[in-house]
XYZ file of N, CA, C and O in Angstrom:
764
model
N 125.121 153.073 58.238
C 125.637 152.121 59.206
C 126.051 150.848 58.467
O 125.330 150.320 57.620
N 127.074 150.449 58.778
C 127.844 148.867 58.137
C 127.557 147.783 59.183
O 128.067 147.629 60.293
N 126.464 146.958 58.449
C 125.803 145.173 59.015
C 127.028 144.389 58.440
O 127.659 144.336 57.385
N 127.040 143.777 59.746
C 128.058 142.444 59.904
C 127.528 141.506 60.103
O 126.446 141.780 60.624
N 127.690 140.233 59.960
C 126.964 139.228 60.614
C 127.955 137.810 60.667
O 128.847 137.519 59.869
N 127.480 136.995 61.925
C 127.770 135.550 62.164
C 126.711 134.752 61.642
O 125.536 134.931 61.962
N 127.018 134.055 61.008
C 125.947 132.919 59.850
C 126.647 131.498 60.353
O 127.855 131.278 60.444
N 125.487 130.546 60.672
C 125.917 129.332 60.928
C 124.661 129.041 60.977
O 123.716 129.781 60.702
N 124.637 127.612 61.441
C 123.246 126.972 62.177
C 124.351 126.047 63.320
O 125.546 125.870 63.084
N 123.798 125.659 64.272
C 123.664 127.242 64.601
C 123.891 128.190 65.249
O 124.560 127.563 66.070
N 123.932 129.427 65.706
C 124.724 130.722 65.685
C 124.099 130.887 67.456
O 124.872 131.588 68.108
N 123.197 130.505 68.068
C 122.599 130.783 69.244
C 123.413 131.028 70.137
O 123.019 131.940 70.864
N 124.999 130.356 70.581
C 125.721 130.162 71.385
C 126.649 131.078 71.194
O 127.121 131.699 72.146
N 127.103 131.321 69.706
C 127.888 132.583 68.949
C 128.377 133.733 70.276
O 127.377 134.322 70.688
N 129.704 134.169 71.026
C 129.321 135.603 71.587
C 129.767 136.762 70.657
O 129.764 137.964 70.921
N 130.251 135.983 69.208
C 130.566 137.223 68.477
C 129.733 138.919 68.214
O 130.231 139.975 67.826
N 128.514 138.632 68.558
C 127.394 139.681 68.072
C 127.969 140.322 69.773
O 128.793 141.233 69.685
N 127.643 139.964 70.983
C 128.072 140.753 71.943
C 129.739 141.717 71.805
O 129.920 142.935 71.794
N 130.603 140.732 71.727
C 132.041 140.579 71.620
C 132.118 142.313 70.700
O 132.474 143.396 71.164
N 131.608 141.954 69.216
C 131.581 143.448 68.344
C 131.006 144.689 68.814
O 131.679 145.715 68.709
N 129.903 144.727 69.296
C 128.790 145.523 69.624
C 130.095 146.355 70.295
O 130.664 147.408 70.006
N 130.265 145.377 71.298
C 131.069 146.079 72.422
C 132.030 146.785 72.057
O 132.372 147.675 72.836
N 132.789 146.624 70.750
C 134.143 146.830 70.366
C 133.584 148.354 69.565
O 134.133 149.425 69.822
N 132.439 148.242 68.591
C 132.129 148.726 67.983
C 131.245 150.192 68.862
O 131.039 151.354 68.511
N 131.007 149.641 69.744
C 130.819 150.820 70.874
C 132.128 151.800 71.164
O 132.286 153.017 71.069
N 132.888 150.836 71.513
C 133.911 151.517 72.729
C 134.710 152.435 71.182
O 135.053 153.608 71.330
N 134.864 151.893 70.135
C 135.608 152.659 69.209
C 134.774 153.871 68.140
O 135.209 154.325 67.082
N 133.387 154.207 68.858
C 132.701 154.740 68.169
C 132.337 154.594 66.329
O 131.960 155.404 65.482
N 132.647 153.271 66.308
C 132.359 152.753 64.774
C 130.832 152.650 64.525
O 130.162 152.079 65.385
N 130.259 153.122 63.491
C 128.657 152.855 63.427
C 128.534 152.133 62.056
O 128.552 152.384 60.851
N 128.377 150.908 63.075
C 128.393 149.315 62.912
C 127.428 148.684 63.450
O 127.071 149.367 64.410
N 126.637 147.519 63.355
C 126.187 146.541 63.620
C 126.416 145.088 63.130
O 126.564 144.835 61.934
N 126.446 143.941 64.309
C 126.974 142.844 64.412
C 125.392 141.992 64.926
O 124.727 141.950 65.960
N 125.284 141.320 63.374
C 123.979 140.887 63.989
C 124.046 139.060 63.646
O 124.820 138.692 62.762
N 123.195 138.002 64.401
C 123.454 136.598 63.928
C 121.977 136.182 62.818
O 120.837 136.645 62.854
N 122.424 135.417 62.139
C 121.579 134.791 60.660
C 122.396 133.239 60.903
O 123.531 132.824 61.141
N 120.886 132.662 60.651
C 120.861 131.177 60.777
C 120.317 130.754 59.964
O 119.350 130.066 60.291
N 120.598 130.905 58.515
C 120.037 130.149 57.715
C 119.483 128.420 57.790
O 120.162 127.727 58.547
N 118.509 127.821 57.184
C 118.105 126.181 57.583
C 119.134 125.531 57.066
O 119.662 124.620 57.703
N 119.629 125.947 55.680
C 120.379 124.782 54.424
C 121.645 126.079 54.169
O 122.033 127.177 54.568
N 121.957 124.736 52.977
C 123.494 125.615 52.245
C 122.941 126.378 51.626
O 123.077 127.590 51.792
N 121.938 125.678 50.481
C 120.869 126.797 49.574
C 120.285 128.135 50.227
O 120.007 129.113 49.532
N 120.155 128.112 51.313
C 119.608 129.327 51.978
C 120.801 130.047 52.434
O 120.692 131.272 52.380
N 121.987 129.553 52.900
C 122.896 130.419 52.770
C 123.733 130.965 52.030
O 124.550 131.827 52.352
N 123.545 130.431 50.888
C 124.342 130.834 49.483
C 123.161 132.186 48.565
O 123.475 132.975 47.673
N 121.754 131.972 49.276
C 120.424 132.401 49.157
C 121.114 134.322 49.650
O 121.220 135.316 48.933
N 121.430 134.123 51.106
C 121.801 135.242 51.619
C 122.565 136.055 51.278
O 122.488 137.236 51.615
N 123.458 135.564 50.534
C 125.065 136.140 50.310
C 124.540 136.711 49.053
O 124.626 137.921 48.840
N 123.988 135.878 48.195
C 123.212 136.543 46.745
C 122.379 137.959 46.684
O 122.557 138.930 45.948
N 121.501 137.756 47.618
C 120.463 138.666 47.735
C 120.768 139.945 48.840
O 119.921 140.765 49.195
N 122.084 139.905 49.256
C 121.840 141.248 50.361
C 123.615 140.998 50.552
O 124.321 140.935 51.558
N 123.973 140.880 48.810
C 125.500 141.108 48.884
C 125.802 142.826 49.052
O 126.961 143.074 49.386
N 124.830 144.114 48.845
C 124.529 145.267 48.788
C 124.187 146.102 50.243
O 123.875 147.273 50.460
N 124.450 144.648 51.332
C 123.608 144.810 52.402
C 124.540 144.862 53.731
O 124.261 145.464 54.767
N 125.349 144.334 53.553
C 126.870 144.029 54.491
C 128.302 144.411 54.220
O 128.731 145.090 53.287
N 128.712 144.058 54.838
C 130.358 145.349 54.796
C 131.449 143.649 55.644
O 132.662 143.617 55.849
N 130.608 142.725 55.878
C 131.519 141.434 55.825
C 130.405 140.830 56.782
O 129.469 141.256 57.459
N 131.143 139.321 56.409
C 130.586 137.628 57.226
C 131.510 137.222 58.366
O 132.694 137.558 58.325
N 131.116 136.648 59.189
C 131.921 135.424 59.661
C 131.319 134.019 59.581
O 130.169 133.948 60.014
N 131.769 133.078 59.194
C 130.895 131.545 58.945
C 131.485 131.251 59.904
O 132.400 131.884 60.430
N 130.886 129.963 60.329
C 131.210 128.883 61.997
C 129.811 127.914 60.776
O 128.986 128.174 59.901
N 130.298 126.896 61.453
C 129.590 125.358 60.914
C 128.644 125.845 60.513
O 128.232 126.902 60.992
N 128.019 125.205 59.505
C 128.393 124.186 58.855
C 128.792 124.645 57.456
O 128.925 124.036 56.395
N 128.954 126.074 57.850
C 128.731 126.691 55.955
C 130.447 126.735 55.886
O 130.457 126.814 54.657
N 131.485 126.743 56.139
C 132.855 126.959 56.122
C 133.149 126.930 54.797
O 133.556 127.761 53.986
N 132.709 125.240 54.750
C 133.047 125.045 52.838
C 132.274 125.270 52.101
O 132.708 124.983 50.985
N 130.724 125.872 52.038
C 130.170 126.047 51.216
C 130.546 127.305 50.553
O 130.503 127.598 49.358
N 131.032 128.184 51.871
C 131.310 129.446 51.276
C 132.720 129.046 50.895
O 132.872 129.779 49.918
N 133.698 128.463 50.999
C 135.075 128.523 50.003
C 134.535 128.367 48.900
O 134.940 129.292 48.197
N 133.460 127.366 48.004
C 132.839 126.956 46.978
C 132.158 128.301 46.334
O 131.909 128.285 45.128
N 131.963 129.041 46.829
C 131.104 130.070 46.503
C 131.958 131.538 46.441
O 132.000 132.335 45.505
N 132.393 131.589 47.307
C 133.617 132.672 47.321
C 134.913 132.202 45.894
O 135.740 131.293 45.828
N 134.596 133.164 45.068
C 136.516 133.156 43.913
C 137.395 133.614 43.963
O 138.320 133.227 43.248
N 137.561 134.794 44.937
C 138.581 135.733 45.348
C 139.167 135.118 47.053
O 138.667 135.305 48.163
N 139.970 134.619 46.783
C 140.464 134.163 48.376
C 141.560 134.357 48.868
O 142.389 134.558 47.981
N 142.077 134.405 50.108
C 143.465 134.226 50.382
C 144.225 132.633 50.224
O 143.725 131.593 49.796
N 145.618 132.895 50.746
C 146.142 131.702 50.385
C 145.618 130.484 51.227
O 145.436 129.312 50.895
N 145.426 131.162 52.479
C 145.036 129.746 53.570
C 143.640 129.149 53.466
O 143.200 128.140 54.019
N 143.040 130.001 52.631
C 141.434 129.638 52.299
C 141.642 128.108 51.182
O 141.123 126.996 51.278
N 142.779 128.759 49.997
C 142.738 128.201 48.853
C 143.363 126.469 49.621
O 142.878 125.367 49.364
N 144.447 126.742 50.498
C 145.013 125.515 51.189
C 143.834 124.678 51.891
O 143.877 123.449 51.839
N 142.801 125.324 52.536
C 142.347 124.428 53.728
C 140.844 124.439 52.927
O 139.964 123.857 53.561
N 140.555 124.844 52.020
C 139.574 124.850 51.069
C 138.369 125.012 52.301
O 137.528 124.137 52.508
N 138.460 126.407 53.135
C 137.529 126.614 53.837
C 137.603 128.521 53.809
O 138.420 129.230 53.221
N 136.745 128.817 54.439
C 136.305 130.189 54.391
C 135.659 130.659 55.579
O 134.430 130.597 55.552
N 136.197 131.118 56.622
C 135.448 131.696 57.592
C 135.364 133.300 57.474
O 134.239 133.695 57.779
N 136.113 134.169 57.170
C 135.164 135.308 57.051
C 135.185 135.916 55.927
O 136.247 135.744 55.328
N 134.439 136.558 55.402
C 134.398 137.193 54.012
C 133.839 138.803 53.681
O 132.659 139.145 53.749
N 134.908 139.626 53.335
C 134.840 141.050 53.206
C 134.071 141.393 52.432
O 133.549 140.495 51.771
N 133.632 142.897 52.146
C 133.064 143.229 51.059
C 133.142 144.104 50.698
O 132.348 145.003 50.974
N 134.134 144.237 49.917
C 134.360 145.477 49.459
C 133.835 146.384 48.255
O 134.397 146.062 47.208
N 132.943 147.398 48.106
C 132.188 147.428 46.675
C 131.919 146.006 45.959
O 132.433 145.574 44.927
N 130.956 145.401 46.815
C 130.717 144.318 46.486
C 131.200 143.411 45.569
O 130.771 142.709 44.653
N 132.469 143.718 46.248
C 133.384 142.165 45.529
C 133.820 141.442 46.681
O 134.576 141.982 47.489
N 133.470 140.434 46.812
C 133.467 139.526 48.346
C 135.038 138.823 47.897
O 135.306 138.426 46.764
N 135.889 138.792 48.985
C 137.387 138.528 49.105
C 136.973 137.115 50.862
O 136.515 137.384 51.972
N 137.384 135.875 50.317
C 137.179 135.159 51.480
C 137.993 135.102 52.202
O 138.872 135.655 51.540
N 138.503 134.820 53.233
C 139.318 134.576 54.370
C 139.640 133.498 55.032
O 138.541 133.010 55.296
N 140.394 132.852 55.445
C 141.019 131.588 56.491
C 141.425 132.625 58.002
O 142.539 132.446 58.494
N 140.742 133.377 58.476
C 141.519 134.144 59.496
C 141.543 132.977 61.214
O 142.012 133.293 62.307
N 141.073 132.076 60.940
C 141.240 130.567 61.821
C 142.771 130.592 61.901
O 143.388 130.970 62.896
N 143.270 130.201 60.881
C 144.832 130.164 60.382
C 145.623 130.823 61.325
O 146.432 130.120 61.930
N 145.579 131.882 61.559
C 146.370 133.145 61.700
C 145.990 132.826 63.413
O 146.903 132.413 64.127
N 144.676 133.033 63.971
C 144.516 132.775 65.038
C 145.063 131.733 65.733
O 145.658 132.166 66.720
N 145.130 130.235 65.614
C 145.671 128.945 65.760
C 147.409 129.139 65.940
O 148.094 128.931 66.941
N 147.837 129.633 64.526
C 149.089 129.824 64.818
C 149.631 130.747 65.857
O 150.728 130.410 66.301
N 149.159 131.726 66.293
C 149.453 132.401 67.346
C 149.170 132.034 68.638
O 149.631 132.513 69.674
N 148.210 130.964 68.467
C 148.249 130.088 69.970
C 149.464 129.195 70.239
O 149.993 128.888 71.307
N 149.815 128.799 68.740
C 150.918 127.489 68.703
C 152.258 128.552 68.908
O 153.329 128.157 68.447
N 152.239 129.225 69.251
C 153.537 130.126 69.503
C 153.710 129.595 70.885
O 154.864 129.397 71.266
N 152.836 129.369 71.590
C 152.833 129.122 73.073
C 152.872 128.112 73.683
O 152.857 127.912 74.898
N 152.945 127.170 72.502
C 153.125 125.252 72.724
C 153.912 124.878 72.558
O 154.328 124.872 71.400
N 154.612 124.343 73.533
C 155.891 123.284 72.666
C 155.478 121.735 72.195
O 155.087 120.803 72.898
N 155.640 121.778 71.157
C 155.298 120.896 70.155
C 156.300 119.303 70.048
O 155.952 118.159 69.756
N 157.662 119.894 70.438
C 158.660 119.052 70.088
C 158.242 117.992 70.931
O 157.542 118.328 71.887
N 158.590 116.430 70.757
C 158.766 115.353 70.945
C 157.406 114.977 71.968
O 157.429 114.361 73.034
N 156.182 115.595 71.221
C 154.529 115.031 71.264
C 154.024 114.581 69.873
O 154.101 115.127 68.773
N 153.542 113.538 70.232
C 152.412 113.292 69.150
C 151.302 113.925 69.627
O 150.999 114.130 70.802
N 150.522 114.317 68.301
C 149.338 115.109 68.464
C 148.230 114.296 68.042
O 148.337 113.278 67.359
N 146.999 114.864 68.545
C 145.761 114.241 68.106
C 144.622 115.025 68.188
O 144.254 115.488 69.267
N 143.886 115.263 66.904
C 143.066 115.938 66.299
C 142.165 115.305 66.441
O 142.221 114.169 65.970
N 140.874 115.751 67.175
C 139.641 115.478 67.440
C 138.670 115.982 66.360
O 138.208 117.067 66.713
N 138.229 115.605 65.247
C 137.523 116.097 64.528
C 137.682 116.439 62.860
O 138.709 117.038 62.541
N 136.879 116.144 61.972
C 137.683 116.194 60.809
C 136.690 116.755 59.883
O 136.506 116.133 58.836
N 135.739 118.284 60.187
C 135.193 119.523 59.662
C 136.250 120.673 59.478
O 137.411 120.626 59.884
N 135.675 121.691 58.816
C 136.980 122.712 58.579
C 137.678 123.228 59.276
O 138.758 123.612 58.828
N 137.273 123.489 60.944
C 137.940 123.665 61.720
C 139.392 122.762 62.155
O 140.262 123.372 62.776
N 139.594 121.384 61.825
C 139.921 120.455 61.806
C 141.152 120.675 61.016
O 142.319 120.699 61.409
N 140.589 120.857 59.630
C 141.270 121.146 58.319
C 142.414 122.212 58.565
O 143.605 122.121 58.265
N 141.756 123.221 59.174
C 142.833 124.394 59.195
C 143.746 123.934 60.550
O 144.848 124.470 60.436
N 143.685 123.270 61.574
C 143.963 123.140 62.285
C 145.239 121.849 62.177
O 146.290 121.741 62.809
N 144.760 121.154 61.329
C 146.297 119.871 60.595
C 147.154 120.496 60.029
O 148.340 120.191 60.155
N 146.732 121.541 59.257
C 147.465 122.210 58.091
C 148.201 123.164 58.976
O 149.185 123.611 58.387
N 148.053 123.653 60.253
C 148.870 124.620 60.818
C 150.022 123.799 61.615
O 151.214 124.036 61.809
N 149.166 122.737 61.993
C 150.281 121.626 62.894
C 151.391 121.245 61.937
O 152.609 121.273 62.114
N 150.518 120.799 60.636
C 151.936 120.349 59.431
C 152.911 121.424 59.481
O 154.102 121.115 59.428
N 152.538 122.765 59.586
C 153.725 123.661 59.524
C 154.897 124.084 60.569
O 156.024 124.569 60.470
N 153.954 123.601 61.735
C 154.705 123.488 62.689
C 155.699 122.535 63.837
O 156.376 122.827 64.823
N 155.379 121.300 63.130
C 155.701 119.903 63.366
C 155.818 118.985 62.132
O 155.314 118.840 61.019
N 156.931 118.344 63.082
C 156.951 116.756 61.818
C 156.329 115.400 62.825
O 156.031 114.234 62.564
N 156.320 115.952 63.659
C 155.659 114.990 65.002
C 154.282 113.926 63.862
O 153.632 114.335 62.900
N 154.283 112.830 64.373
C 153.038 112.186 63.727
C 151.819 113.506 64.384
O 152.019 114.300 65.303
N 150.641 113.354 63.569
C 149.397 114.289 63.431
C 148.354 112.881 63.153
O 148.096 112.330 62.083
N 147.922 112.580 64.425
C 146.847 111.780 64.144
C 145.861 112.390 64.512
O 145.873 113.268 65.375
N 144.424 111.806 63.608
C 143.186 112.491 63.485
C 141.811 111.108 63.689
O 141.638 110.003 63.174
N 141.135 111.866 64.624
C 139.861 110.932 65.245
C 138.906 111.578 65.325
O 138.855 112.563 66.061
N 137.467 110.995 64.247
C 136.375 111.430 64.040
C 135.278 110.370 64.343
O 135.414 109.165 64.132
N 133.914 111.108 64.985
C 132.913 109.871 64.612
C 132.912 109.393 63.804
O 132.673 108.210 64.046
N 133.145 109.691 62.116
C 132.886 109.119 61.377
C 134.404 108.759 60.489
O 135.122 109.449 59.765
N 134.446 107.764 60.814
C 136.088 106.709 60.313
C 136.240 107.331 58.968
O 137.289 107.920 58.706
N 135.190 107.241 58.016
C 135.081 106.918 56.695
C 135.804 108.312 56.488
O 137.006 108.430 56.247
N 134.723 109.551 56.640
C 135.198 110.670 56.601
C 136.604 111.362 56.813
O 137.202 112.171 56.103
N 136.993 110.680 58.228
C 138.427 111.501 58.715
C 139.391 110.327 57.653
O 140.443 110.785 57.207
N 139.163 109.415 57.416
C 140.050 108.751 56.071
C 140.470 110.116 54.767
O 141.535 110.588 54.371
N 138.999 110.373 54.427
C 138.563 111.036 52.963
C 139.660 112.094 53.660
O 140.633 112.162 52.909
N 139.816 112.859 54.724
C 139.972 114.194 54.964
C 141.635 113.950 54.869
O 142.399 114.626 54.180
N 141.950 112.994 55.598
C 143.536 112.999 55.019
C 144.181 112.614 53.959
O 145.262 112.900 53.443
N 143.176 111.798 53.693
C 143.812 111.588 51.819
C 143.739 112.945 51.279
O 144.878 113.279 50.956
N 142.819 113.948 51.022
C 142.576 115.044 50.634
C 143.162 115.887 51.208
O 143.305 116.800 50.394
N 143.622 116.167 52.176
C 145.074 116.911 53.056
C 146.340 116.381 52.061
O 146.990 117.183 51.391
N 146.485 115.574 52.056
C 148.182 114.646 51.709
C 149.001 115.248 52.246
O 149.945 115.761 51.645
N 148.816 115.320 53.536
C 150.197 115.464 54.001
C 151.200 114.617 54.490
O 150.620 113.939 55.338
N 152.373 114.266 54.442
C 153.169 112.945 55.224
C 152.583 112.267 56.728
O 152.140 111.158 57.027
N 152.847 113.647 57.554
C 152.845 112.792 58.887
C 151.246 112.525 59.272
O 150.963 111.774 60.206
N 150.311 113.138 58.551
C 148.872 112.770 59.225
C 148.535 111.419 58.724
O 148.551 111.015 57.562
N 148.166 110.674 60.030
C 147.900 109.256 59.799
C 146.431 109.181 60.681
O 146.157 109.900 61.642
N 145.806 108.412 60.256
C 144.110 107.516 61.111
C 144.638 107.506 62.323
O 145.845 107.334 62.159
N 144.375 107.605 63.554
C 144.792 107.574 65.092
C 143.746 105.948 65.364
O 142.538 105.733 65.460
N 144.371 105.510 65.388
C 143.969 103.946 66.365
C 144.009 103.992 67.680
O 145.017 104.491 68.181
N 143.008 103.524 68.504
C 142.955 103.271 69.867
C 144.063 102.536 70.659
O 144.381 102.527 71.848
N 144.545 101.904 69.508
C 145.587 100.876 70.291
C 146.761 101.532 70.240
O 147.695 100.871 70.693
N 147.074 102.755 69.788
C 148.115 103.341 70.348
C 148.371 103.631 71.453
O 147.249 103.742 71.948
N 149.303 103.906 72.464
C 149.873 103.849 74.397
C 150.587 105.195 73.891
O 151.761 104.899 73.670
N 150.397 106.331 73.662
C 151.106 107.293 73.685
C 150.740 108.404 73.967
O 149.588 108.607 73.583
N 151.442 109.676 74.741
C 150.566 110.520 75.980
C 150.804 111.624 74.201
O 151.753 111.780 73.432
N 149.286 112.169 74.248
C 149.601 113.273 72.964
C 149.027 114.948 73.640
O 148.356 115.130 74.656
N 149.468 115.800 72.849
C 148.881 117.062 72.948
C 147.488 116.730 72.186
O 147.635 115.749 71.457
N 146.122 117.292 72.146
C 145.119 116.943 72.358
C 144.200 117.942 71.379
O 143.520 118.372 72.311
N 143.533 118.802 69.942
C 143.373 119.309 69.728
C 142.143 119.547 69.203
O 141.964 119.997 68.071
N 141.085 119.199 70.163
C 139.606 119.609 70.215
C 138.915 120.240 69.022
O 138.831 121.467 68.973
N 138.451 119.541 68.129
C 137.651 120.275 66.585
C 136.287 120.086 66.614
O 135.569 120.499 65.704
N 135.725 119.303 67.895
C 134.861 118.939 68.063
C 133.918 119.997 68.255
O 134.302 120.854 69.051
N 132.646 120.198 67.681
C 131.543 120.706 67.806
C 131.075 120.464 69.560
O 130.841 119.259 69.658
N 130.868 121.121 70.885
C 130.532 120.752 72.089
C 129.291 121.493 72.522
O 129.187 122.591 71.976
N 128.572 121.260 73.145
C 127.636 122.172 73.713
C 126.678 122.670 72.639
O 126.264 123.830 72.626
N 126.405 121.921 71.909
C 125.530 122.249 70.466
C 125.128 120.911 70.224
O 125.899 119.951 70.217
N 123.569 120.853 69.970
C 122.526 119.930 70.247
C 122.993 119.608 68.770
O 123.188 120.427 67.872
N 123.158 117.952 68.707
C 123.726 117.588 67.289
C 122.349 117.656 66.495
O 122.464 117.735 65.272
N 121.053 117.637 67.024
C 119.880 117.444 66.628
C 119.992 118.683 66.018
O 119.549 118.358 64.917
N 120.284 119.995 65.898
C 120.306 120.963 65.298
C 121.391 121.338 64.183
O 121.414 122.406 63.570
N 122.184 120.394 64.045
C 123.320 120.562 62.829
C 122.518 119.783 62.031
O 122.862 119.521 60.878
């Protein structure tokens, strides 16, 4: 049988483990989709080490995104761009990382019209990351970005460099499309 798993902290809210089961039922695959919540990065870099012999692929969700791009050497291109990693294969245990966020996002933005909105990015974690970097491709529209922490969503667009992403100020008067990166419904006491 091939173990899958969702790894985060934390993973409680996850419906991926239902979502597979189900899939993995209905297509007679003998599979299991199970959740791991490691405490730290060390414990999740801990996992991937010790029971790389043990799984057939990952999916990461917060907070490990970038630990595993850092840890993962074999990547795709949107991993290497957004220097994040949400799922990771395994093939004869050679782990290949993934940006499959990317791919998802853009196929939502098929369904938006983009033209003559400014946008605004709520959040500036990897979800965030992949989420500017898809807008840059799909707009020249300004891409402003708003985080609790000022300092951070600064660092994140200098380290993006892209043209149109700028700091979003309050004192802007302009109606934007709206793009939620925000962590919700997850006790911050537990990140």
């Amino acid at each position: 049988m091939k173990n899958f798993y969702v790894i985060g902290k934390p993973v409680a809210h996850s419906l991926s483990p239902k979502v597979f089961t189900y899939i993995f039922n209905k297509l007679n695959i003998n599979a299991q989709y199970l959740s791991c919540s490691p405490i730290n990065s060390i414990d999740f870099l801990k996992f991937i080490n010790n029971n790389v012999d043990c799984f057939a692929g990952l999916n990461i969700t917060l907070p490990y995104k970038v630990d595993a791009y850092n840890f993962i050497k074999e990547r795709d291109k949107y991993s290497n761009v957004t220097n994040t990693i949400n799922c990771i294969n395994n093939i004869n245990n050679n782990l290949k990382g993934h940006n499959t966020d990317y791919y998802g996002f853009m196929k939502m933005l098929d369904r938006i019209d983009l033209s003559n909105h400014e946008i605004l990015v709520l959040g500036n974690g990897a979800s965030a990351r992949t989420v500017i970097y898809a807008l840059s491709k799909r707009t020249n529209n300004n891409i402003y970005i708003w985080g609790r922490n000022i300092k951070k969503v600064q660092m994140l667009i200098d380290d993006m460099n892209i043209n149109n992403v700028k700091l979003y100020s309050n004192i802007l008067n302009n109606s934007y499309i709206v793009f939620n990166c925000l962590s919700i419904h997850i006790n911050s006491n537990s990140i």
